[in-house]
Structure formats: structure tokens, C-alpha cells
PDB file of C-alpha atoms in Angstrom:
ATOM      1  CA  MET Y   3       0.000   0.000   0.000  1.00  0.00           C
ATOM      2  CA  ILE Y   4       1.063   3.589  -0.595  1.00  0.00           C
ATOM      3  CA  PHE Y   5       0.435   5.929   2.360  1.00  0.00           C
ATOM      4  CA  THR Y   6       0.471   9.676   1.636  1.00  0.00           C
ATOM      5  CA  GLU Y   7       0.021  11.915   4.673  1.00  0.00           C
ATOM      6  CA  THR Y   8      -2.048  15.005   3.944  1.00  0.00           C
ATOM      7  CA  LYS Y   9      -1.550  18.534   5.267  1.00  0.00           C
ATOM      8  CA  LEU Y  10      -3.905  17.510   8.097  1.00  0.00           C
ATOM      9  CA  LYS Y  11      -1.713  15.536  10.510  1.00  0.00           C
ATOM     10  CA  GLY Y  12      -2.860  11.956  10.874  1.00  0.00           C
ATOM     11  CA  ALA Y  13      -5.070  11.963   7.761  1.00  0.00           C
ATOM     12  CA  TYR Y  14      -3.821   9.840   4.872  1.00  0.00           C
ATOM     13  CA  ILE Y  15      -4.650   9.159   1.259  1.00  0.00           C
ATOM     14  CA  LEU Y  16      -4.135   5.458   0.595  1.00  0.00           C
ATOM     15  CA  ASP Y  17      -3.430   4.019  -2.807  1.00  0.00           C
ATOM     16  CA  ILE Y  18      -3.256   0.363  -3.681  1.00  0.00           C
ATOM     17  CA  LYS Y  19       0.164  -0.781  -4.867  1.00  0.00           C
ATOM     18  CA  ARG Y  20      -0.861  -2.693  -7.968  1.00  0.00           C
ATOM     19  CA  LEU Y  21       0.765  -5.909  -9.114  1.00  0.00           C
ATOM     20  CA  GLU Y  22      -0.402  -5.980 -12.732  1.00  0.00           C
ATOM     21  CA  ASP Y  23      -0.371  -8.619 -15.413  1.00  0.00           C
ATOM     22  CA  GLU Y  24      -2.519  -9.678 -18.377  1.00  0.00           C
ATOM     23  CA  ARG Y  25      -5.406 -10.601 -16.042  1.00  0.00           C
ATOM     24  CA  GLY Y  26      -5.620  -7.180 -14.402  1.00  0.00           C
ATOM     25  CA  PHE Y  27      -4.068  -6.386 -11.039  1.00  0.00           C
ATOM     26  CA  PHE Y  28      -3.864  -7.539  -7.453  1.00  0.00           C
ATOM     27  CA  GLY Y  29      -3.376  -5.177  -4.538  1.00  0.00           C
ATOM     28  CA  ARG Y  30      -3.760  -4.967  -0.814  1.00  0.00           C
ATOM     29  CA  ALA Y  31      -6.591  -2.673   0.395  1.00  0.00           C
ATOM     30  CA  TYR Y  32      -5.887  -3.177   4.101  1.00  0.00           C
ATOM     31  CA  CYS Y  33      -2.999  -4.559   6.123  1.00  0.00           C
ATOM     32  CA  GLN Y  34      -2.990  -4.317   9.906  1.00  0.00           C
ATOM     33  CA  LYS Y  35       0.810  -4.490  10.010  1.00  0.00           C
ATOM     34  CA  GLU Y  36       1.256  -1.641   7.491  1.00  0.00           C
ATOM     35  CA  PHE Y  37      -1.323   0.499   9.293  1.00  0.00           C
ATOM     36  CA  GLU Y  38       0.481  -0.089  12.605  1.00  0.00           C
ATOM     37  CA  GLU Y  39       3.820   0.864  11.009  1.00  0.00           C
ATOM     38  CA  HIS Y  40       2.260   4.260  10.143  1.00  0.00           C
ATOM     39  CA  GLY Y  41       0.767   4.668  13.626  1.00  0.00           C
ATOM     40  CA  LEU Y  42      -2.800   4.258  12.348  1.00  0.00           C
ATOM     41  CA  ASN Y  43      -5.752   2.793  14.229  1.00  0.00           C
ATOM     42  CA  THR Y  44      -6.366  -0.822  13.177  1.00  0.00           C
ATOM     43  CA  ASN Y  45      -9.399  -1.551  15.356  1.00  0.00           C
ATOM     44  CA  LEU Y  46     -11.976  -1.675  12.547  1.00  0.00           C
ATOM     45  CA  VAL Y  47     -15.244  -2.830  14.149  1.00  0.00           C
ATOM     46  CA  GLN Y  48     -17.970  -1.941  11.650  1.00  0.00           C
ATOM     47  CA  ALA Y  49     -18.357  -1.576   7.878  1.00  0.00           C
ATOM     48  CA  ASN Y  50     -21.013   0.678   6.347  1.00  0.00           C
ATOM     49  CA  VAL Y  51     -22.271   1.133   2.795  1.00  0.00           C
ATOM     50  CA  SER Y  52     -24.000   4.239   1.474  1.00  0.00           C
ATOM     51  CA  PHE Y  53     -25.804   4.158  -1.873  1.00  0.00           C
ATOM     52  CA  ASN Y  54     -26.604   7.447  -3.602  1.00  0.00           C
ATOM     53  CA  HIS Y  55     -29.049   7.632  -6.528  1.00  0.00           C
ATOM     54  CA  LYS Y  56     -28.096  11.010  -7.947  1.00  0.00           C
ATOM     55  CA  LYS Y  57     -25.053  13.081  -8.818  1.00  0.00           C
ATOM     56  CA  GLY Y  58     -24.928  16.106  -6.517  1.00  0.00           C
ATOM     57  CA  THR Y  59     -26.016  14.264  -3.368  1.00  0.00           C
ATOM     58  CA  LEU Y  60     -24.246  15.665  -0.308  1.00  0.00           C
ATOM     59  CA  ARG Y  61     -23.873  13.792   2.964  1.00  0.00           C
ATOM     60  CA  GLY Y  62     -22.142  15.447   5.886  1.00  0.00           C
ATOM     61  CA  MET Y  63     -20.381  16.825   7.753  1.00  0.00           C
ATOM     62  CA  HIS Y  64     -20.591  14.007  10.335  1.00  0.00           C
ATOM     63  CA  MET Y  65     -18.601  12.822  13.340  1.00  0.00           C
ATOM     64  CA  GLN Y  66     -18.992  11.153  16.724  1.00  0.00           C
ATOM     65  CA  LEU Y  67     -17.748  12.590  20.018  1.00  0.00           C
ATOM     66  CA  ALA Y  68     -15.570  10.764  22.555  1.00  0.00           C
ATOM     67  CA  PRO Y  69     -15.758   8.242  24.007  1.00  0.00           C
ATOM     68  CA  HIS Y  70     -17.375   7.062  20.754  1.00  0.00           C
ATOM     69  CA  ALA Y  71     -15.094   9.017  18.407  1.00  0.00           C
ATOM     70  CA  GLU Y  72     -14.296   7.021  15.311  1.00  0.00           C
ATOM     71  CA  THR Y  73     -11.604   6.716  12.732  1.00  0.00           C
ATOM     72  CA  LYS Y  74     -12.900   6.004   9.215  1.00  0.00           C
ATOM     73  CA  LEU Y  75     -11.414   4.315   6.176  1.00  0.00           C
ATOM     74  CA  VAL Y  76     -13.483   5.491   3.181  1.00  0.00           C
ATOM     75  CA  ARG Y  77     -13.591   4.122  -0.375  1.00  0.00           C
ATOM     76  CA  CYS Y  78     -15.933   4.678  -3.314  1.00  0.00           C
ATOM     77  CA  THR Y  79     -16.786   1.263  -4.783  1.00  0.00           C
ATOM     78  CA  ARG Y  80     -19.074   2.451  -7.612  1.00  0.00           C
ATOM     79  CA  GLY Y  81     -19.245   5.859  -9.263  1.00  0.00           C
ATOM     80  CA  ALA Y  82     -17.299   8.827  -7.863  1.00  0.00           C
ATOM     81  CA  ILE Y  83     -17.348  11.164  -4.879  1.00  0.00           C
ATOM     82  CA  TYR Y  84     -15.553  14.266  -3.647  1.00  0.00           C
ATOM     83  CA  ASP Y  85     -14.676  13.239  -0.094  1.00  0.00           C
ATOM     84  CA  VAL Y  86     -14.037  16.031   2.426  1.00  0.00           C
ATOM     85  CA  ILE Y  87     -12.688  16.053   5.961  1.00  0.00           C
ATOM     86  CA  VAL Y  88     -12.378  18.972   8.380  1.00  0.00           C
ATOM     87  CA  ASP Y  89      -9.967  18.944  11.317  1.00  0.00           C
ATOM     88  CA  LEU Y  90     -12.014  19.714  14.435  1.00  0.00           C
ATOM     89  CA  ARG Y  91      -9.394  18.782  17.017  1.00  0.00           C
ATOM     90  CA  PRO Y  92      -9.215  21.968  19.146  1.00  0.00           C
ATOM     91  CA  GLU Y  93      -5.525  21.485  19.939  1.00  0.00           C
ATOM     92  CA  SER Y  94      -4.509  20.893  16.310  1.00  0.00           C
ATOM     93  CA  GLU Y  95      -2.396  23.340  14.294  1.00  0.00           C
ATOM     94  CA  THR Y  96      -4.797  22.726  11.395  1.00  0.00           C
ATOM     95  CA  TYR Y  97      -8.023  23.246  13.385  1.00  0.00           C
ATOM     96  CA  THR Y  98     -10.918  24.045  10.956  1.00  0.00           C
ATOM     97  CA  GLN Y  99      -8.779  23.319   7.872  1.00  0.00           C
ATOM     98  CA  TRP Y 100     -10.080  20.846   5.307  1.00  0.00           C
ATOM     99  CA  ILE Y 101      -8.998  18.683   2.409  1.00  0.00           C
ATOM    100  CA  GLY Y 102     -10.998  17.159  -0.416  1.00  0.00           C
ATOM    101  CA  VAL Y 103     -10.065  14.016  -2.331  1.00  0.00           C
ATOM    102  CA  GLU Y 104     -11.718  12.491  -5.372  1.00  0.00           C
ATOM    103  CA  LEU Y 105     -12.452   8.842  -4.670  1.00  0.00           C
ATOM    104  CA  THR Y 106     -13.696   6.750  -7.579  1.00  0.00           C
ATOM    105  CA  ALA Y 107     -14.419   3.146  -8.338  1.00  0.00           C
ATOM    106  CA  ASP Y 108     -11.694   3.372 -10.979  1.00  0.00           C
ATOM    107  CA  ASN Y 109      -8.892   4.906  -8.897  1.00  0.00           C
ATOM    108  CA  TYR Y 110      -9.344   2.549  -5.885  1.00  0.00           C
ATOM    109  CA  ARG Y 111      -8.115   5.396  -3.648  1.00  0.00           C
ATOM    110  CA  MET Y 112      -9.087   5.505   0.027  1.00  0.00           C
ATOM    111  CA  LEU Y 113      -9.111   8.229   2.662  1.00  0.00           C
ATOM    112  CA  TYR Y 114      -8.053   7.540   6.251  1.00  0.00           C
ATOM    113  CA  VAL Y 115      -9.983   9.903   8.538  1.00  0.00           C
ATOM    114  CA  PRO Y 116      -8.692  10.141  12.135  1.00  0.00           C
ATOM    115  CA  GLU Y 117     -10.813  10.737  15.223  1.00  0.00           C
ATOM    116  CA  GLY Y 118     -11.767  14.366  15.692  1.00  0.00           C
ATOM    117  CA  PHE Y 119     -12.502  15.063  12.025  1.00  0.00           C
ATOM    118  CA  ALA Y 120     -15.872  15.848  10.479  1.00  0.00           C
ATOM    119  CA  HIS Y 121     -16.484  13.867   7.289  1.00  0.00           C
ATOM    120  CA  GLY Y 122     -18.752  14.361   4.315  1.00  0.00           C
ATOM    121  CA  TYR Y 123     -18.912  13.819   0.592  1.00  0.00           C
ATOM    122  CA  LEU Y 124     -20.592  14.956  -2.596  1.00  0.00           C
ATOM    123  CA  THR Y 125     -21.436  12.451  -5.332  1.00  0.00           C
ATOM    124  CA  LEU Y 126     -19.926  13.229  -8.727  1.00  0.00           C
ATOM    125  CA  GLU Y 127     -21.877  10.533 -10.592  1.00  0.00           C
ATOM    126  CA  ASP Y 128     -25.300   8.907 -10.382  1.00  0.00           C
ATOM    127  CA  ASN Y 129     -25.491   5.567  -8.576  1.00  0.00           C
ATOM    128  CA  SER Y 130     -22.410   6.010  -6.400  1.00  0.00           C
ATOM    129  CA  ASP Y 131     -21.632   3.571  -3.591  1.00  0.00           C
ATOM    130  CA  VAL Y 132     -19.408   4.450  -0.666  1.00  0.00           C
ATOM    131  CA  MET Y 133     -17.998   1.922   1.782  1.00  0.00           C
ATOM    132  CA  TYR Y 134     -16.433   2.964   5.009  1.00  0.00           C
ATOM    133  CA  GLN Y 135     -15.009   1.003   7.875  1.00  0.00           C
ATOM    134  CA  VAL Y 136     -14.998   2.535  11.339  1.00  0.00           C
ATOM    135  CA  THR Y 137     -13.205   1.959  14.633  1.00  0.00           C
ATOM    136  CA  ALA Y 138     -16.206   2.631  16.895  1.00  0.00           C
ATOM    137  CA  PHE Y 139     -19.754   1.380  16.890  1.00  0.00           C
ATOM    138  CA  TYR Y 140     -22.421   3.917  16.020  1.00  0.00           C
ATOM    139  CA  ALA Y 141     -23.694   5.744  19.122  1.00  0.00           C
ATOM    140  CA  ALA Y 142     -26.680   8.010  18.433  1.00  0.00           C
ATOM    141  CA  GLY Y 143     -26.022  10.196  21.491  1.00  0.00           C
ATOM    142  CA  ALA Y 144     -22.458  10.912  20.341  1.00  0.00           C
ATOM    143  CA  GLU Y 145     -23.418  11.856  16.768  1.00  0.00           C
ATOM    144  CA  ARG Y 146     -22.634  15.439  15.723  1.00  0.00           C
ATOM    145  CA  GLY Y 147     -22.840  17.326  12.495  1.00  0.00           C
ATOM    146  CA  HIS Y 148     -21.519  20.568  11.060  1.00  0.00           C
ATOM    147  CA  ARG Y 149     -22.954  22.605   8.224  1.00  0.00           C
ATOM    148  CA  TRP Y 150     -21.497  21.622   4.843  1.00  0.00           C
ATOM    149  CA  ASN Y 151     -21.270  25.278   3.796  1.00  0.00           C
ATOM    150  CA  ASP Y 152     -19.991  26.741   7.080  1.00  0.00           C
ATOM    151  CA  PRO Y 153     -17.899  29.870   6.385  1.00  0.00           C
ATOM    152  CA  ALA Y 154     -15.541  28.769   9.180  1.00  0.00           C
ATOM    153  CA  PHE Y 155     -14.394  25.967   6.850  1.00  0.00           C
ATOM    154  CA  ASN Y 156     -14.990  27.580   3.447  1.00  0.00           C
ATOM    155  CA  ILE Y 157     -15.029  24.242   1.642  1.00  0.00           C
ATOM    156  CA  ALA Y 158     -14.715  24.551  -2.141  1.00  0.00           C
ATOM    157  CA  TRP Y 159     -17.153  21.883  -3.322  1.00  0.00           C
ATOM    158  CA  PRO Y 160     -16.616  21.022  -7.028  1.00  0.00           C
ATOM    159  CA  LEU Y 161     -20.309  21.448  -7.857  1.00  0.00           C
ATOM    160  CA  GLU Y 162     -23.428  22.805  -6.197  1.00  0.00           C
ATOM    161  CA  PRO Y 163     -25.157  20.141  -4.088  1.00  0.00           C
ATOM    162  CA  GLN Y 164     -28.593  19.141  -5.419  1.00  0.00           C
ATOM    163  CA  ILE Y 165     -29.765  16.768  -2.681  1.00  0.00           C
ATOM    164  CA  ILE Y 166     -29.099  17.290   1.041  1.00  0.00           C
ATOM    165  CA  SER Y 167     -31.122  15.697   3.825  1.00  0.00           C
ATOM    166  CA  GLU Y 168     -33.117  18.003   6.069  1.00  0.00           C
ATOM    167  CA  LYS Y 169     -31.017  16.807   9.004  1.00  0.00           C
ATOM    168  CA  ASP Y 170     -27.749  17.759   7.258  1.00  0.00           C
ATOM    169  CA  GLN Y 171     -29.176  21.165   6.300  1.00  0.00           C
ATOM    170  CA  GLN Y 172     -29.937  21.864   9.964  1.00  0.00           C
ATOM    171  CA  HIS Y 173     -26.468  21.209  11.394  1.00  0.00           C
ATOM    172  CA  PRO Y 174     -25.111  24.214  13.306  1.00  0.00           C
ATOM    173  CA  LEU Y 175     -22.396  26.596  12.193  1.00  0.00           C
ATOM    174  CA  LEU Y 176     -19.174  26.303  14.169  1.00  0.00           C
ATOM    175  CA  ALA Y 177     -19.637  29.902  15.412  1.00  0.00           C
ATOM    176  CA  ASP Y 178     -22.966  28.859  17.013  1.00  0.00           C
ATOM    177  CA  ILE Y 179     -21.383  26.099  19.087  1.00  0.00           C
ATOM    178  CA  PRO Y 180     -20.479  27.371  22.603  1.00  0.00           C
ATOM    179  CA  THR Y 181     -16.873  26.076  22.791  1.00  0.00           C
ATOM    180  CA  LYS Y 182     -14.339  24.271  20.626  1.00  0.00           C
ATOM    181  CA  ALA Y 183     -14.485  21.366  23.076  1.00  0.00           C
ATOM    182  CA  SER Y 184     -18.127  20.668  22.191  1.00  0.00           C
ATOM    183  CA  VAL Y 185     -17.617  20.071  18.468  1.00  0.00           C
TER     184      VAL Y 185
END
């Protein structure tokens, strides 16, 4: 596997190292040993799939608070998405900074999202599937969301979202949250 650390410490773009021949290719999509060598969380306890009918569907920005904070390993298995993470670790040098990565079924790229980051994505094609593995079980009481268009983040989405759930539209702005510790 090829691990590329992003400008947001602890967040990685992961590419499959392909062993190609006339049949196609073989590559490793997860290796506990390689993750440990990079200091990454290997305690994957749940796998989730999200299907999206239409291009322009936005989901996010989601996270869970401690003690249910989760690390995510995200991959698009059909179609294409623009995957975005925002660093919401109050002590981080990159607090409120974001990155976006195009994940497609064709590029096999993954995004490693550490605890303390909000995560969301925008579909770039109809009928896009997203699979993500997480290191904590879902806990409804720990679920938090942040507005996808919050000026505190100033995310440059590649196209205008067409479909956003009512719940995601109602997430608060960072400025409306009493303290950084309550993100």
C-alpha cells in the first residue's frame, strides 16, 4: 500500500500498490501491520455502505464525540465522490482546515480519517456507492454534524449540491457552538 500523509496531521490518502499482469491487477486494500507501522488505528469494528441515486447528493459533515469518536477508512466502490474532511481537534495546528479528495471506483483510492474530524462527501456521478469502515460502533447520542457550507471551513465543493437531507441542512455553524471542546 502507498500511504500519503495530507496537510492535516494523521489523515492519509491510501493508494493500492498494484501488481499488474494480463489478467488485471492484485493489490492490498488493508494490512494491519502496514497500518500499525504508520501509527494508524487498526481496530476496525464496523463496515457501512451508502448508496446514492443522484449526482450532486451531499452527505455530511458528520462525526462522533468521545468516548465514541471514530476513525474512518473510506472508499468509493461504484461511481465517484468528492470526499471532504475537516480537522475539528481543538488542539490541532490545522483546526478548521479541510482537504478534499476524489475517490472513484476506478482509482481505488481511500481516505483515512482520524478521530476528531468531520467527514462528508458529494457524489460526482449517479449511482455512487461508498464503503467505510470505522473503529467505533455507532452511538446516536455521540453523533454530531456541522454545516457543509460553514464559512468557518470555506469548503470549495466542485459542484453545487442538489440533494441534502433536512437533518444535514440543519447542522449548526461552528460559530454557534459554545466552545471548541463541544464540536
